mmCIF file of C-alpha atoms and ligand atoms in Angstrom:
data_model
loop_
_atom_site.group_PDB
_atom_site.id
_atom_site.type_symbol
_atom_site.label_atom_id
_atom_site.label_comp_id
_atom_site.label_asym_id
_atom_site.label_seq_id
_atom_site.Cartn_x
_atom_site.Cartn_y
_atom_site.Cartn_z
ATOM 1 C CA MET K 22 104.216 112.676 107.579
ATOM 2 C CA ASP K 23 107.811 111.809 108.558
ATOM 3 C CA ARG K 24 106.648 109.586 111.409
ATOM 4 C CA VAL K 25 104.084 107.826 109.217
ATOM 5 C CA LEU K 26 106.739 107.167 106.557
ATOM 6 C CA ALA K 27 109.250 106.010 109.176
ATOM 7 C CA LEU K 28 106.792 103.297 110.234
ATOM 8 C CA VAL K 29 106.334 102.216 106.603
ATOM 9 C CA GLU K 30 110.132 101.947 106.289
ATOM 10 C CA GLN K 31 110.772 100.216 109.590
ATOM 11 C CA ARG K 32 107.892 97.796 109.894
ATOM 12 C CA ASP K 33 106.905 94.819 107.741
ATOM 13 C CA ASP K 34 103.381 94.888 109.091
ATOM 14 C CA MET K 35 101.322 96.436 111.898
ATOM 15 C CA THR K 36 98.130 95.084 113.363
ATOM 16 C CA GLN K 37 95.107 97.375 113.435
ATOM 17 C CA GLU K 38 95.557 97.563 117.235
ATOM 18 C CA GLU K 39 99.164 98.727 116.822
ATOM 19 C CA VAL K 40 98.078 101.328 114.279
ATOM 20 C CA VAL K 41 95.390 102.676 116.591
ATOM 21 C CA ALA K 42 97.905 102.794 119.465
ATOM 22 C CA ALA K 43 100.340 104.725 117.260
ATOM 23 C CA TRP K 44 97.834 107.423 116.238
ATOM 24 C CA THR K 45 98.371 109.409 119.437
ATOM 25 C CA ASP K 46 101.988 109.841 118.434
ATOM 26 C CA LEU K 47 101.221 110.379 114.737
ATOM 27 C CA GLN K 48 98.435 112.956 115.024
ATOM 28 C CA VAL K 49 99.434 116.607 114.748
ATOM 29 C CA ASP K 50 96.390 117.575 116.828
ATOM 30 C CA PRO K 51 95.104 114.687 119.009
ATOM 31 C CA SER K 52 91.844 116.579 119.626
ATOM 32 C CA GLN K 53 90.920 116.078 115.964
ATOM 33 C CA ARG K 54 89.290 112.930 114.591
ATOM 34 C CA ARG K 55 91.515 109.910 113.982
ATOM 35 C CA PRO K 56 92.973 109.708 110.463
ATOM 36 C CA SER K 57 91.827 107.089 107.948
ATOM 37 C CA VAL K 58 93.386 103.618 108.017
ATOM 38 C CA GLU K 59 94.443 104.483 104.462
ATOM 39 C CA THR K 60 96.772 107.219 105.806
ATOM 40 C CA PHE K 61 99.799 105.032 105.034
ATOM 41 C CA MET K 62 98.773 104.619 101.395
ATOM 42 C CA HIS K 63 98.208 108.391 101.065
ATOM 43 C CA ALA K 64 101.569 109.182 102.697
ATOM 44 C CA VAL K 65 103.427 106.872 100.289
ATOM 45 C CA CYS K 66 101.695 108.468 97.255
ATOM 46 C CA LEU K 67 102.540 111.970 98.516
ATOM 47 C CA SER K 68 106.196 111.125 99.163
ATOM 48 C CA GLU K 69 107.593 108.408 96.904
ATOM 49 C CA GLY K 70 104.773 108.816 94.398
ATOM 50 C CA GLY K 71 105.703 112.471 93.879
ATOM 51 C CA ALA K 72 102.064 113.596 94.141
ATOM 52 C CA GLN K 73 100.969 116.966 95.518
ATOM 53 C CA TRP K 74 97.333 115.870 95.729
ATOM 54 C CA VAL K 75 96.001 112.355 96.228
ATOM 55 C CA ALA K 76 92.356 111.533 95.502
ATOM 56 C CA HIS K 77 91.087 108.090 96.486
ATOM 57 C CA THR K 78 87.572 106.885 95.699
ATOM 58 C CA HIS K 79 85.575 103.689 95.413
ATOM 59 C CA ALA K 80 84.007 104.748 92.098
ATOM 60 C CA ILE K 81 81.223 102.325 91.177
ATOM 61 C CA SER K 82 82.097 102.348 87.469
ATOM 62 C CA CYS K 83 85.716 101.355 88.158
ATOM 63 C CA ASN K 84 84.902 98.875 90.901
ATOM 64 C CA ALA K 85 82.451 97.098 88.608
ATOM 65 C CA ILE K 86 85.551 96.073 86.621
ATOM 66 C CA LEU K 87 88.139 95.922 89.425
ATOM 67 C CA CYS K 88 85.851 93.578 91.389
ATOM 68 C CA SER K 89 85.371 91.278 88.403
ATOM 69 C CA ALA K 90 87.385 88.145 87.725
ATOM 70 C CA LEU K 91 89.370 90.197 85.186
ATOM 71 C CA GLY K 92 90.514 92.652 87.886
ATOM 72 C CA ALA K 93 92.604 95.498 86.441
ATOM 73 C CA GLU K 94 93.351 93.617 83.209
ATOM 74 C CA PRO K 95 90.886 95.618 81.013
ATOM 75 C CA PHE K 96 92.750 98.840 81.959
ATOM 76 C CA LEU K 97 96.165 97.556 80.871
ATOM 77 C CA ARG K 98 95.609 98.514 77.215
ATOM 78 C CA HIS K 99 94.093 101.772 76.060
ATOM 79 C CA VAL K 100 90.854 102.124 74.150
ATOM 80 C CA PHE K 101 90.784 105.919 73.598
ATOM 81 C CA PRO K 102 93.529 108.566 73.636
ATOM 82 C CA ASP K 103 92.068 110.900 76.294
ATOM 83 C CA ALA K 104 92.857 108.306 78.940
ATOM 84 C CA ILE K 105 96.538 108.250 77.934
ATOM 85 C CA VAL K 106 96.754 112.053 78.157
ATOM 86 C CA VAL K 107 95.093 112.291 81.570
ATOM 87 C CA CYS K 108 95.914 108.970 83.297
ATOM 88 C CA GLY K 109 99.285 108.230 81.683
ATOM 89 C CA ARG K 110 100.329 105.537 79.199
ATOM 90 C CA HIS K 111 100.712 103.003 82.011
ATOM 91 C CA VAL K 112 98.706 102.500 85.178
ATOM 92 C CA ALA K 113 99.835 101.115 88.524
ATOM 93 C CA VAL K 114 97.965 98.099 89.904
ATOM 94 C CA VAL K 115 97.809 96.452 93.317
ATOM 95 C CA PRO K 116 95.970 93.237 94.192
ATOM 96 C CA TYR K 117 93.482 93.230 97.044
ATOM 97 C CA VAL K 118 94.785 93.590 100.572
ATOM 98 C CA ASP K 119 92.738 94.814 103.533
ATOM 99 C CA PRO K 120 92.897 98.626 103.935
ATOM 100 C CA GLY K 121 95.413 99.551 106.637
ATOM 101 C CA PHE K 122 99.154 99.552 107.207
ATOM 102 C CA TYR K 123 99.945 96.687 104.858
ATOM 103 C CA LEU K 124 98.169 98.413 101.973
ATOM 104 C CA GLY K 125 100.720 101.233 102.340
ATOM 105 C CA LYS K 126 103.537 98.678 101.970
ATOM 106 C CA VAL K 127 101.967 97.127 98.875
ATOM 107 C CA VAL K 128 101.374 100.537 97.247
ATOM 108 C CA GLN K 129 104.964 101.547 98.039
ATOM 109 C CA ALA K 130 106.290 98.392 96.340
ATOM 110 C CA GLU K 131 104.098 99.042 93.267
ATOM 111 C CA ILE K 132 105.187 102.701 92.982
ATOM 112 C CA ARG K 133 108.829 101.562 93.107
ATOM 113 C CA ARG K 134 108.215 98.872 90.480
ATOM 114 C CA PHE K 135 106.427 101.407 88.261
ATOM 115 C CA GLN K 136 109.241 103.954 88.590
ATOM 116 C CA ASP K 137 111.870 101.301 87.771
ATOM 117 C CA ALA K 138 109.884 100.135 84.735
ATOM 118 C CA TYR K 139 108.834 103.502 83.282
ATOM 119 C CA GLY K 140 111.149 106.135 84.810
ATOM 120 C CA MET K 141 108.232 108.140 86.206
ATOM 121 C CA SER K 142 105.553 107.951 88.871
ATOM 122 C CA PRO K 143 102.062 106.681 88.080
ATOM 123 C CA LYS K 144 99.098 109.043 87.803
ATOM 124 C CA LEU K 145 96.476 106.346 88.292
ATOM 125 C CA LEU K 146 96.671 103.483 90.769
ATOM 126 C CA LEU K 147 94.080 100.714 90.375
ATOM 127 C CA MET K 148 93.355 98.723 93.515
ATOM 128 C CA GLU K 149 91.612 95.432 92.732
ATOM 129 C CA ASN K 150 88.435 94.731 94.730
ATOM 130 C CA HIS K 151 88.839 98.183 96.337
ATOM 131 C CA GLY K 152 88.947 101.372 94.230
ATOM 132 C CA ILE K 153 91.163 103.879 92.448
ATOM 133 C CA THR K 154 93.720 106.464 93.535
ATOM 134 C CA ALA K 155 94.777 109.517 91.524
ATOM 135 C CA LEU K 156 98.246 111.006 92.030
ATOM 136 C CA GLY K 157 98.024 114.614 90.876
ATOM 137 C CA GLN K 158 100.203 117.700 90.881
ATOM 138 C CA SER K 159 97.148 119.815 91.727
ATOM 139 C CA ALA K 160 93.656 119.272 93.079
ATOM 140 C CA GLN K 161 92.317 119.829 89.566
ATOM 141 C CA GLU K 162 94.636 117.187 88.074
ATOM 142 C CA ALA K 163 93.682 114.648 90.754
ATOM 143 C CA LEU K 164 90.001 115.317 90.004
ATOM 144 C CA ASN K 165 90.595 115.081 86.241
ATOM 145 C CA ILE K 166 92.289 111.685 86.662
ATOM 146 C CA GLN K 167 89.334 110.457 88.731
ATOM 147 C CA LEU K 168 86.804 111.673 86.158
ATOM 148 C CA MET K 169 88.763 110.165 83.274
ATOM 149 C CA ALA K 170 89.061 106.805 85.054
ATOM 150 C CA ASP K 171 85.281 106.884 85.514
ATOM 151 C CA LYS K 172 84.799 107.643 81.789
ATOM 152 C CA TRP K 173 87.293 104.899 80.890
ATOM 153 C CA ALA K 174 85.482 102.368 83.080
ATOM 154 C CA HIS K 175 82.163 103.271 81.462
ATOM 155 C CA ALA K 176 83.720 102.709 78.025
ATOM 156 C CA LEU K 177 85.020 99.303 79.169
ATOM 157 C CA GLY K 178 81.802 98.475 80.992
ATOM 158 C CA HIS K 179 80.204 97.248 77.802
ATOM 159 C CA LEU K 180 82.598 94.298 77.824
ATOM 160 C CA CYS K 181 81.255 91.034 79.106
ATOM 161 C CA ILE K 182 83.301 90.822 82.281
ATOM 162 C CA GLY K 183 81.888 87.621 83.701
ATOM 163 C CA TRP K 184 81.418 86.695 87.340
ATOM 164 C CA PRO K 185 82.735 88.863 90.161
ATOM 165 C CA LYS K 186 85.930 87.805 91.931
ATOM 166 C CA ILE K 187 84.798 87.085 95.465
ATOM 167 C CA LEU K 188 86.994 88.152 98.402
ATOM 168 C CA ALA K 189 88.493 85.170 100.200
ATOM 169 C CA ARG K 190 87.131 84.605 103.705
ATOM 170 C CA ASP K 191 90.686 84.048 104.959
ATOM 171 C CA ARG K 192 92.818 86.884 103.575
ATOM 172 C CA SER K 193 95.947 86.176 105.644
ATOM 173 C CA THR K 194 97.857 85.111 102.512
ATOM 174 C CA ALA K 195 96.857 88.279 100.648
ATOM 175 C CA ASN K 196 97.952 90.389 103.612
ATOM 176 C CA ARG K 197 101.583 89.242 103.588
ATOM 177 C CA LEU K 198 104.435 90.440 101.383
ATOM 178 C CA ALA K 199 105.349 87.912 98.714
ATOM 179 C CA ALA K 200 108.561 86.108 99.627
HETATM 180 ZN ZN1 LIG J 5 89.547 102.903 100.042
#
């Protein structure tokens, strides 16, 4: 964990080749399978995000909205109180970037923005054109956040959300930190 976080602190970006080359050093047991490219995102949620359990999915119900031209916008106001109780009054949002090292940087920046704005860590992170991540204090809480986000998305799914937002063929702009 410390070595993963040190890379997130020290580097602005890492190519997929550099990440793969670094795994040998990062893996606790090199005989095990290589970790996910989303390791950096998980590490940031577990450290700066204050989570004990992180659950990341590509739930169809949520992606139907997060992949629309509206993105995360429909989730920025609440439509029923259960979602506030389980997912928090505010949700964290990141735009699309390719899964990998840079996603960890973008999630880190969003967690910091969220903490500055609301004085707490997010419970639900919405990742446009990608999926959702629950930051829980227990496995049960992480699961509850996932299930509530699914319920929330189903409630919103009756909106007319229009055409999907298509991923750009050239995503080099999306994969760089904003100046
Ligand atoms: Zn993912």
